[in-house]
CSV table of C-alpha atoms (C1' of nucleotides) in Angstrom, one decimal:
chain,number,residue,atom,x,y,z
A,1,MET,CA,282.5,263.9,156.2
A,2,PRO,CA,284.8,265.1,159.0
A,3,ARG,CA,287.3,267.8,158.4
A,4,LYS,CA,291.1,267.6,159.1
A,5,SER,CA,291.6,271.1,160.5
A,6,TYR,CA,289.9,273.5,162.8
A,7,HIS,CA,289.1,275.6,159.8
A,8,HIS,CA,286.8,274.0,157.3
A,9,GLY,CA,288.3,275.5,154.1
A,10,ASP,CA,285.2,276.0,152.1
A,11,LEU,CA,282.5,276.1,154.6
A,12,LYS,CA,280.4,278.6,152.7
A,13,ASN,CA,279.9,276.4,149.7
A,14,ALA,CA,279.6,273.3,151.9
A,15,LEU,CA,276.7,275.0,153.7
A,16,ILE,CA,274.9,275.9,150.4
A,17,GLN,CA,275.3,272.3,149.2
A,18,ALA,CA,274.1,270.9,152.5
A,19,GLY,CA,271.1,273.2,152.3
A,20,ILE,CA,270.2,272.0,148.8
A,21,GLN,CA,270.4,268.4,150.0
A,22,ILE,CA,268.3,269.0,153.0
A,23,LEU,CA,265.7,270.7,150.8
A,24,ALA,CA,265.6,267.7,148.5
A,25,LYS,CA,265.1,265.3,151.4
A,26,GLU,CA,263.0,267.2,153.9
A,27,GLY,CA,261.4,270.1,151.9
A,28,VAL,CA,261.3,273.8,152.7
A,29,ALA,CA,259.9,273.3,156.2
A,30,GLY,CA,262.8,271.0,157.1
A,31,LEU,CA,265.5,273.6,156.3
A,32,SER,CA,267.2,274.9,159.4
A,33,LEU,CA,270.5,276.6,159.9
A,34,ARG,CA,271.3,274.1,162.7
A,35,LYS,CA,270.7,271.1,160.5
A,36,VAL,CA,272.7,272.7,157.6
A,37,ALA,CA,275.6,273.3,160.0
A,38,GLY,CA,275.4,269.8,161.4
A,39,LYS,CA,275.4,268.3,157.9
A,40,ALA,CA,278.5,270.3,157.1
A,41,GLY,CA,280.1,269.1,160.3
A,42,VAL,CA,280.4,272.3,162.1
A,43,SER,CA,278.8,273.8,165.2
A,44,HIS,CA,275.4,275.4,165.2
A,45,ALA,CA,276.6,279.0,165.1
A,46,ALA,CA,279.4,278.5,162.6
A,47,PRO,CA,277.3,279.6,159.6
A,48,TYR,CA,277.2,283.2,161.0
A,49,ALA,CA,280.9,283.6,159.9
A,50,HIS,CA,279.6,283.4,156.3
A,51,PHE,CA,276.0,284.4,156.4
A,52,THR,CA,274.4,287.3,158.3
A,53,ASP,CA,271.3,285.4,158.9
A,54,LYS,CA,269.1,282.5,157.6
A,55,GLN,CA,267.7,284.7,154.9
A,56,ALA,CA,271.2,285.2,153.5
A,57,LEU,CA,271.7,281.4,153.3
A,58,ILE,CA,268.4,281.1,151.6
A,59,ALA,CA,269.4,283.8,149.2
A,60,ALA,CA,272.6,282.0,148.4
A,61,ILE,CA,270.7,278.7,147.8
A,62,SER,CA,268.3,280.6,145.5
A,63,THR,CA,271.1,282.2,143.6
A,64,GLU,CA,272.5,278.7,143.1
A,65,GLY,CA,269.1,277.7,141.7
A,66,TYR,CA,269.1,280.6,139.3
A,67,ARG,CA,272.7,279.8,138.3
A,68,ARG,CA,271.8,276.2,137.5
A,69,LEU,CA,268.9,277.4,135.4
A,70,TYR,CA,271.0,280.1,133.7
A,71,GLU,CA,273.7,277.6,132.7
A,72,ARG,CA,271.1,275.2,131.2
A,73,ILE,CA,269.5,278.0,129.2
A,74,GLU,CA,272.9,279.0,127.8
A,75,ASP,CA,273.6,275.4,126.9
A,76,ILE,CA,270.3,275.2,125.1
A,77,ILE,CA,270.9,278.4,123.2
A,78,ARG,CA,274.3,277.1,122.1
A,79,GLN,CA,273.0,273.6,121.2
A,80,TYR,CA,270.1,274.9,119.1
A,81,ALA,CA,271.8,278.0,117.8
A,82,ASP,CA,269.9,278.1,114.6
A,83,ASP,CA,266.5,277.0,115.9
A,84,PRO,CA,264.8,279.6,118.1
A,85,SER,CA,261.6,277.6,118.4
A,86,LYS,CA,263.5,274.7,119.8
A,87,GLN,CA,265.4,277.1,122.2
A,88,LEU,CA,262.0,278.3,123.4
A,89,ILE,CA,260.6,274.8,124.0
A,90,GLU,CA,263.7,273.3,125.6
A,91,THR,CA,264.2,276.3,127.9
A,92,ALA,CA,260.6,276.1,129.0
A,93,TRP,CA,260.9,272.4,129.6
A,94,THR,CA,264.1,272.8,131.5
A,95,TYR,CA,262.3,275.2,133.8
A,96,VAL,CA,259.4,272.7,134.4
A,97,ASP,CA,261.9,269.9,134.7
A,98,PHE,CA,263.7,271.7,137.5
A,99,ALA,CA,260.4,272.1,139.3
A,100,LEU,CA,259.7,268.4,139.1
A,101,THR,CA,263.2,267.2,139.9
A,102,ASP,CA,263.9,269.4,142.9
A,103,PRO,CA,260.6,270.9,144.0
A,104,ALA,CA,261.8,272.4,147.2
A,105,HIS,CA,264.8,274.0,145.7
A,106,PHE,CA,262.6,275.3,142.9
A,107,LYS,CA,260.1,276.8,145.3
A,108,ILE,CA,262.7,278.5,147.4
A,109,THR,CA,264.3,279.9,144.3
A,110,PHE,CA,261.3,281.1,142.3
A,111,SER,CA,258.4,281.4,144.7
A,112,GLY,CA,259.3,284.5,146.5
A,113,VAL,CA,260.5,283.0,149.8
A,114,ILE,CA,263.2,285.7,149.8
A,115,GLU,CA,261.7,288.7,151.4
A,116,GLN,CA,264.2,291.6,150.9
A,117,GLU,CA,265.8,290.7,147.6
A,118,LYS,CA,267.4,294.0,147.3
A,119,GLU,CA,269.8,293.1,150.1
A,120,HIS,CA,271.1,290.2,148.0
A,121,PRO,CA,272.7,291.7,144.9
A,122,THR,CA,274.1,288.5,143.5
A,123,PHE,CA,270.7,287.0,143.6
A,124,VAL,CA,269.2,290.0,141.7
A,125,GLU,CA,272.1,289.8,139.2
A,126,MET,CA,271.7,286.1,138.5
A,127,SER,CA,267.9,286.4,138.0
A,128,GLN,CA,268.5,289.3,135.7
A,129,LYS,CA,271.0,287.3,133.6
A,130,SER,CA,268.5,284.5,133.3
A,131,PHE,CA,265.7,286.9,132.2
A,132,ASP,CA,268.1,288.5,129.7
A,133,SER,CA,268.7,285.0,128.2
A,134,VAL,CA,265.0,284.6,127.7
A,135,VAL,CA,264.8,288.0,126.1
A,136,ARG,CA,267.4,286.9,123.6
A,137,ILE,CA,265.4,283.8,122.8
A,138,VAL,CA,262.3,285.8,122.4
A,139,GLU,CA,264.0,288.2,120.0
A,140,ALA,CA,265.3,285.3,117.9
A,141,CYS,CA,261.8,283.9,117.8
A,142,GLN,CA,260.4,287.3,116.8
A,143,ALA,CA,262.9,287.6,114.0
A,144,GLN,CA,261.6,284.4,112.6
A,145,GLY,CA,258.0,285.3,113.0
A,146,VAL,CA,257.4,282.6,115.6
A,147,LEU,CA,256.4,285.2,118.3
A,148,GLU,CA,254.4,288.4,117.8
A,149,ALA,CA,256.4,291.5,117.2
A,150,GLY,CA,256.6,294.1,120.0
A,151,PRO,CA,258.9,295.1,122.8
A,152,SER,CA,260.9,291.9,123.5
A,153,ASP,CA,261.1,292.5,127.2
A,154,LEU,CA,257.3,292.7,127.4
A,155,VAL,CA,256.8,289.5,125.3
A,156,ALA,CA,259.5,287.8,127.4
A,157,VAL,CA,257.4,288.6,130.5
A,158,SER,CA,254.4,286.9,128.9
A,159,VAL,CA,256.4,283.9,128.0
A,160,TRP,CA,258.1,283.7,131.4
A,161,SER,CA,254.8,284.1,133.1
A,162,GLN,CA,253.3,281.3,131.1
A,163,VAL,CA,256.1,278.9,131.9
A,164,HIS,CA,256.5,279.9,135.5
A,165,GLY,CA,252.8,279.7,136.1
A,166,PHE,CA,252.6,276.2,134.5
A,167,ALA,CA,255.4,274.9,136.7
A,168,SER,CA,253.8,276.4,139.8
A,169,LEU,CA,250.4,274.9,139.0
A,170,VAL,CA,251.9,271.5,138.5
A,171,LEU,CA,253.8,271.7,141.8
A,172,GLU,CA,250.6,272.8,143.6
A,173,GLY,CA,248.8,269.8,142.1
A,174,GLN,CA,246.3,272.1,140.4
A,175,VAL,CA,246.6,270.2,137.2
A,176,SER,CA,243.8,267.6,137.3
A,177,HIS,CA,244.3,263.9,137.2
A,178,ASN,CA,241.8,263.8,134.3
A,179,LEU,CA,244.1,266.0,132.2
A,180,LEU,CA,247.3,264.2,133.3
A,181,ASP,CA,245.7,260.9,132.1
A,182,ARG,CA,245.2,262.3,128.6
A,183,MET,CA,248.6,263.7,128.0
A,184,SER,CA,252.1,264.3,129.4
A,185,LEU,CA,253.3,267.4,131.1
A,186,ARG,CA,255.6,268.1,128.2
A,187,GLU,CA,252.7,267.9,125.7
A,188,MET,CA,250.7,270.2,127.9
A,189,LEU,CA,253.6,272.7,128.1
A,190,ILE,CA,254.1,272.7,124.3
A,191,PHE,CA,250.3,273.1,123.9
A,192,SER,CA,250.5,276.2,126.2
A,193,LEU,CA,253.5,277.6,124.3
A,194,ASN,CA,251.6,277.2,121.0
A,195,GLN,CA,248.8,279.3,122.4
A,196,ILE,CA,251.2,282.3,122.4
A,197,THR,CA,253.1,281.6,119.2
A,198,LYS,CA,252.1,282.9,115.8
A,199,VAL,CA,253.0,279.6,114.1
A,200,ALA,CA,252.9,276.1,115.5
A,201,ILE,CA,256.1,274.8,117.1
A,202,ALA,CA,257.0,271.4,118.4
B,1,MET,CA,239.0,292.2,172.2
B,2,PRO,CA,238.3,290.3,175.5
B,3,ARG,CA,235.6,287.7,175.7
B,4,LYS,CA,232.9,287.4,178.3
B,5,SER,CA,232.9,283.6,178.9
B,6,TYR,CA,235.4,280.9,179.2
B,7,HIS,CA,234.4,279.6,175.8
B,8,HIS,CA,235.1,281.9,172.9
B,9,GLY,CA,232.1,281.0,170.8
B,10,ASP,CA,233.5,281.2,167.4
B,11,LEU,CA,237.2,280.7,168.0
B,12,LYS,CA,237.9,278.8,164.8
B,13,ASN,CA,236.9,281.7,162.5
B,14,ALA,CA,238.5,284.2,164.9
B,15,LEU,CA,241.8,282.4,164.5
B,16,ILE,CA,241.5,282.3,160.7
B,17,GLN,CA,240.8,286.1,160.6
B,18,ALA,CA,243.6,286.8,163.1
B,19,GLY,CA,245.9,284.8,160.9
B,20,ILE,CA,244.9,286.8,157.8
B,21,GLN,CA,245.5,290.1,159.6
B,22,ILE,CA,248.9,288.9,160.9
B,23,LEU,CA,249.9,287.9,157.3
B,24,ALA,CA,248.9,291.4,156.1
B,25,LYS,CA,251.0,293.1,158.8
B,26,GLU,CA,254.0,290.8,159.2
B,27,GLY,CA,254.2,288.6,156.2
B,28,VAL,CA,254.4,284.8,155.9
B,29,ALA,CA,257.5,284.6,158.2
B,30,GLY,CA,255.6,286.4,161.0
B,31,LEU,CA,252.7,284.0,161.2
B,32,SER,CA,252.9,281.8,164.3
B,33,LEU,CA,250.2,279.8,166.1
B,34,ARG,CA,251.0,281.6,169.3
B,35,LYS,CA,250.6,285.0,167.9
B,36,VAL,CA,247.3,284.0,166.2
B,37,ALA,CA,246.1,282.7,169.5
B,38,GLY,CA,247.2,285.8,171.3
B,39,LYS,CA,245.4,288.0,168.8
B,40,ALA,CA,242.2,286.0,169.3
B,41,GLY,CA,242.6,286.4,173.1
B,42,VAL,CA,243.2,282.8,174.0
B,43,SER,CA,246.1,280.9,175.4
B,44,HIS,CA,248.9,279.5,173.2
B,45,ALA,CA,247.5,276.0,173.0
B,46,ALA,CA,243.9,276.8,172.4
B,47,PRO,CA,244.1,276.5,168.6
B,48,TYR,CA,244.6,272.8,169.0
B,49,ALA,CA,241.0,272.4,169.9
B,50,HIS,CA,240.2,273.4,166.3
B,51,PHE,CA,243.2,272.7,164.2
B,52,THR,CA,245.3,269.5,164.4
B,53,ASP,CA,248.5,271.5,163.7
B,54,LYS,CA,249.8,274.7,162.1
B,55,GLN,CA,249.5,273.3,158.6
B,56,ALA,CA,245.7,272.9,159.2
B,57,LEU,CA,245.4,276.5,160.1
B,58,ILE,CA,247.4,277.5,157.0
B,59,ALA,CA,245.1,275.3,155.0
B,60,ALA,CA,242.0,277.1,156.4
B,61,ILE,CA,243.5,280.5,155.7
B,62,SER,CA,244.4,279.3,152.1
B,63,THR,CA,240.8,278.0,151.7
B,64,GLU,CA,239.5,281.4,152.7
B,65,GLY,CA,241.8,283.0,150.1
B,66,TYR,CA,240.4,280.7,147.4
B,67,ARG,CA,236.9,281.4,148.6
B,68,ARG,CA,237.5,285.1,148.3
B,69,LEU,CA,238.8,284.6,144.7
B,70,TYR,CA,235.9,282.3,143.8
B,71,GLU,CA,233.3,284.7,144.9
B,72,ARG,CA,234.8,287.5,143.0
B,73,ILE,CA,235.0,285.4,139.8
B,74,GLU,CA,231.3,284.5,140.2
B,75,ASP,CA,230.4,288.1,140.6
B,76,ILE,CA,232.4,289.0,137.5
B,77,ILE,CA,230.7,286.2,135.5
B,78,ARG,CA,227.3,287.5,136.6
B,79,GLN,CA,228.2,291.2,136.0
B,80,TYR,CA,229.5,290.6,132.4
B,81,ALA,CA,227.1,287.7,131.6
B,82,ASP,CA,227.1,288.5,127.9
B,83,ASP,CA,230.8,289.4,127.4
B,84,PRO,CA,233.2,286.5,127.8
B,85,SER,CA,236.2,288.6,126.9
B,86,LYS,CA,235.4,291.0,129.7
B,87,GLN,CA,235.0,288.1,132.1
B,88,LEU,CA,238.4,286.8,131.1
B,89,ILE,CA,240.1,290.2,131.6
B,90,GLU,CA,238.4,291.1,134.9
B,91,THR,CA,239.0,287.6,136.3
B,92,ALA,CA,242.6,287.8,135.4
B,93,TRP,CA,242.9,291.3,136.9
B,94,THR,CA,241.1,290.3,140.2
B,95,TYR,CA,243.7,287.6,140.5
B,96,VAL,CA,246.6,290.0,140.1
B,97,ASP,CA,244.8,292.6,142.3
B,98,PHE,CA,244.6,290.0,145.1
B,99,ALA,CA,248.3,289.4,144.8
B,100,LEU,CA,249.1,293.1,145.1
B,101,THR,CA,246.6,293.9,147.8
B,102,ASP,CA,247.4,291.1,150.1
B,103,PRO,CA,250.7,289.6,149.0
B,104,ALA,CA,251.3,287.3,152.0
B,105,HIS,CA,247.7,285.9,151.9
B,106,PHE,CA,248.1,285.4,148.2
B,107,LYS,CA,251.4,283.6,148.6
B,108,ILE,CA,250.2,281.3,151.3
B,109,THR,CA,247.1,280.5,149.2
B,110,PHE,CA,248.5,280.0,145.8
B,111,SER,CA,252.3,279.4,146.1
B,112,GLY,CA,252.3,275.9,147.4
B,113,VAL,CA,253.0,276.5,151.1
B,114,ILE,CA,250.5,273.7,151.9
B,115,GLU,CA,252.5,270.5,151.8
B,116,GLN,CA,250.0,267.7,152.0
B,117,GLU,CA,246.9,269.2,150.3
B,118,LYS,CA,245.1,265.9,150.1
B,119,GLU,CA,244.6,266.0,153.8
B,120,HIS,CA,242.6,269.2,153.5
B,121,PRO,CA,239.6,268.3,151.4
B,122,THR,CA,237.8,271.7,151.7
B,123,PHE,CA,240.9,273.4,150.3
B,124,VAL,CA,240.9,271.0,147.4
B,125,GLU,CA,237.2,271.5,146.9
B,126,MET,CA,237.5,275.3,146.9
B,127,SER,CA,240.4,275.3,144.4
B,128,GLN,CA,238.5,273.0,142.2
B,129,LYS,CA,235.4,275.2,142.2
B,130,SER,CA,237.6,278.2,141.2
B,131,PHE,CA,239.2,276.3,138.4
B,132,ASP,CA,235.8,275.2,137.2
B,133,SER,CA,234.7,278.8,137.0
B,134,VAL,CA,237.7,279.6,134.8
B,135,VAL,CA,236.8,276.6,132.6
B,136,ARG,CA,233.3,278.1,132.1
B,137,ILE,CA,234.8,281.4,131.1
B,138,VAL,CA,237.2,279.7,128.7
B,139,GLU,CA,234.3,277.8,127.1
B,140,ALA,CA,232.3,281.0,126.7
B,141,CYS,CA,235.4,282.6,125.0
B,142,GLN,CA,235.8,279.6,122.8
B,143,ALA,CA,232.2,279.8,121.7
B,144,GLN,CA,232.8,283.4,120.6
B,145,GLY,CA,236.0,282.6,118.8
B,146,VAL,CA,238.0,284.6,121.3
B,147,LEU,CA,240.1,281.6,122.4
B,148,GLU,CA,241.4,278.8,120.3
B,149,ALA,CA,239.2,275.7,120.1
B,150,GLY,CA,240.3,272.6,121.9
B,151,PRO,CA,239.8,270.9,125.3
B,152,SER,CA,238.5,273.6,127.5
B,153,ASP,CA,240.3,272.3,130.6
B,154,LEU,CA,243.6,272.3,128.7
B,155,VAL,CA,243.1,275.8,127.5
B,156,ALA,CA,242.0,276.8,131.0
B,157,VAL,CA,245.3,275.5,132.3
B,158,SER,CA,247.1,277.7,129.8
B,159,VAL,CA,245.2,280.8,130.8
B,160,TRP,CA,245.5,280.1,134.5
B,161,SER,CA,249.2,279.5,134.1
B,162,GLN,CA,249.6,282.8,132.3
B,163,VAL,CA,247.8,284.8,134.9
B,164,HIS,CA,249.2,283.0,137.9
B,165,GLY,CA,252.7,283.3,136.5
B,166,PHE,CA,252.3,287.0,135.9
B,167,ALA,CA,251.1,287.6,139.4
B,168,SER,CA,254.0,285.6,140.8
B,169,LEU,CA,256.6,287.4,138.8
B,170,VAL,CA,255.2,290.8,139.9
B,171,LEU,CA,255.3,289.7,143.5
B,172,GLU,CA,258.8,288.5,143.2
B,173,GLY,CA,259.9,291.8,141.7
B,174,GLN,CA,261.0,290.1,138.5
B,175,VAL,CA,259.2,292.7,136.3
B,176,SER,CA,261.8,295.3,135.6
B,177,HIS,CA,261.5,298.9,136.5
B,178,ASN,CA,262.2,299.8,132.9
B,179,LEU,CA,259.0,298.0,131.9
B,180,LEU,CA,257.0,299.4,134.8
B,181,ASP,CA,257.9,302.9,133.8
B,182,ARG,CA,256.5,302.4,130.3
B,183,MET,CA,253.1,300.9,131.2
B,184,SER,CA,250.8,299.8,134.0
B,185,LEU,CA,250.5,296.3,135.3
B,186,ARG,CA,246.9,296.2,134.0
B,187,GLU,CA,248.2,297.0,130.5
B,188,MET,CA,250.9,294.4,130.8
B,189,LEU,CA,248.3,291.8,131.9
B,190,ILE,CA,246.0,292.6,129.0
B,191,PHE,CA,248.9,292.5,126.6
B,192,SER,CA,249.8,289.0,127.9
B,193,LEU,CA,246.2,287.9,127.6
B,194,ASN,CA,246.1,289.1,124.0
B,195,GLN,CA,249.1,286.9,123.3
B,196,ILE,CA,246.9,283.9,123.8
B,197,THR,CA,243.6,285.1,122.3
B,198,LYS,CA,242.7,284.7,118.6
B,199,VAL,CA,241.2,288.2,118.4
B,200,ALA,CA,242.2,291.3,120.3
B,201,ILE,CA,240.5,292.0,123.6
B,202,ALA,CA,240.6,295.0,125.9
C,1,DC,C1',220.3,266.4,187.2
C,2,DG,C1',224.6,264.2,186.0
C,3,DG,C1',228.1,262.5,183.3
C,4,DA,C1',230.2,262.8,178.7
C,5,DA,C1',232.2,265.8,175.4
C,6,DA,C1',233.9,270.0,173.9
C,7,DT,C1',236.7,273.9,174.9
C,8,DC,C1',240.4,276.3,177.0
C,9,DT,C1',244.6,276.9,180.4
C,10,DT,C1',248.9,275.7,182.3
C,11,DG,C1',253.2,273.8,182.1
C,12,DA,C1',256.7,271.3,179.9
C,13,DC,C1',259.7,269.5,176.0
C,14,DG,C1',263.0,270.0,172.3
C,15,DC,C1',264.1,272.6,168.2
C,16,DC,C1',264.9,277.0,166.3
C,17,DG,C1',267.4,281.7,165.0
C,18,DT,C1',270.5,284.7,167.0
C,19,DC,C1',274.0,286.9,169.9
C,20,DA,C1',278.1,287.3,173.0
C,21,DA,C1',282.4,285.6,174.6
C,22,DG,C1',286.2,283.1,173.9
C,23,DA,C1',289.2,279.5,171.6
C,24,DT,C1',291.8,278.3,167.5
C,25,DG,C1',294.0,278.8,163.2
C,26,DT,C1',295.9,282.0,159.3
C,27,DT,C1',298.0,285.8,157.3
C,28,DG,C1',300.8,289.8,156.8
C,29,DT,C1',304.4,292.8,158.8
C,30,DC,C1',308.8,293.9,160.8
D,1,DG,C1',310.7,283.8,163.0
D,2,DA,C1',307.7,286.4,166.2
D,3,DC,C1',303.6,288.5,166.9
D,4,DA,C1',299.7,291.2,166.1
D,5,DA,C1',295.5,291.5,163.5
D,6,DC,C1',292.1,288.9,161.5
D,7,DA,C1',289.0,285.2,160.0
D,8,DT,C1',287.0,281.2,161.5
D,9,DC,C1',284.8,278.1,164.6
D,10,DT,C1',282.9,276.6,169.5
D,11,DT,C1',280.3,277.1,173.5
D,12,DG,C1',276.7,278.7,176.1
D,13,DA,C1',272.7,281.4,176.6
D,14,DC,C1',268.2,283.7,175.4
D,15,DG,C1',263.5,284.1,173.9
D,16,DG,C1',260.1,282.3,170.6
D,17,DC,C1',258.3,278.5,168.3
D,18,DG,C1',255.2,274.0,167.5
D,19,DT,C1',253.4,270.4,170.0
D,20,DC,C1',251.8,267.4,173.7
D,21,DA,C1',249.9,266.0,178.4
D,22,DA,C1',247.2,267.0,182.3
D,23,DG,C1',243.8,269.4,184.3
D,24,DA,C1',240.2,273.2,184.7
D,25,DT,C1',235.8,275.1,182.9
D,26,DT,C1',231.8,275.1,180.2
D,27,DT,C1',228.2,273.1,177.3
D,28,DC,C1',225.4,269.4,175.7
D,29,DC,C1',222.4,265.6,176.1
D,30,DG,C1',220.1,261.6,177.9
DNA sequence: CGGAAATCTTGACGCCGTCAAGATGTTGTC
DNA sequence: GACAACATCTTGACGGCGTCAAGATTTCCG
């Protein structure tokens, strides 16, 4: 889409969105600043008015990924306000669903492509908020005896590890065809979650 | 190290080792075919006699990472032949230890940097062998009532997810300082494993 | 021994991230 | 309303990158 004026108006967000689209179409390897600029209809060096370097754009795209996840988690918490088990399952599934729906965006967000995360405070903040949401779900589950008692942040790390690991394994194709023929990914995920819960959930 | 003859002799392995060293020193972003070639003392296009493209070299480096893990797992199985719980813990820890000791090599091996894995059969074979080792440990644990009964490959996916996820979270810095001050990573890992075992292990 | 095959070098191409210099538009101040 | 300061964007350049083609060198095998 061409722009009317010399100035774009909202180039920063346009670059982030263009980046997400390129990730979806061409994967992590296909993401270049020049292509992102081209897609947004500006010259190849224009992004440097908004991002100090490529890592900064990647950090912004990652932050957007975390924001997307965070908002879905908050929706789920609201939707199943009185059912912590359901919150746990649906949050886990939304995580896996993100990985399947937008693999490259998921990878760049959650697979440590960002090198110096400390230099990107909004990224750290967004990931912290997401983790805090999980802690809240864990605490609700503990209150109902669904999850083992103990420090909620520690249990949350276990749960998050389980789900993150499962999503990663699926993306890497490490889940065998043999297994995939027998049951769906959602069933496998729920099975895995039931390994760490005190009582069965579904 | 200079070489005596026009032909290198074992350039293929030299390139893989050079790649692993560069990963250790400069991270994933610093890995280029030209630097690898330079480190091995050959011209910039020499690698193309042994690898079809950069992805093929990355696949070889990843395969080497899986081989390293596989050999350690087999050592652990032998060392604790009559103690499945110990096998489980030490295998999990060797996985996390790999991530901490050589983060870039770990990432490139286990974090889906390889795009078209089907085109690299030795990589697939090595990852399959590693997974099979885990399945054997799981079955031994199930026989002793340490892990829940059920399809061993399915339970193995749960265990592997847990450990892989934990290692990834640690690498990404998602484990809070607050938590790290209270206990060691090994303690956290053992806590997580105990979430999925029927009886306490240590 | 001689030619085929494997291995390595050289040189080139286009794409990339990044920087410097300058053009263009916007905003705040008197 | 003019104009200076500023933010934004363009143009052009640089070295490094992955990759390919052509040719040089060495090894292998009939």
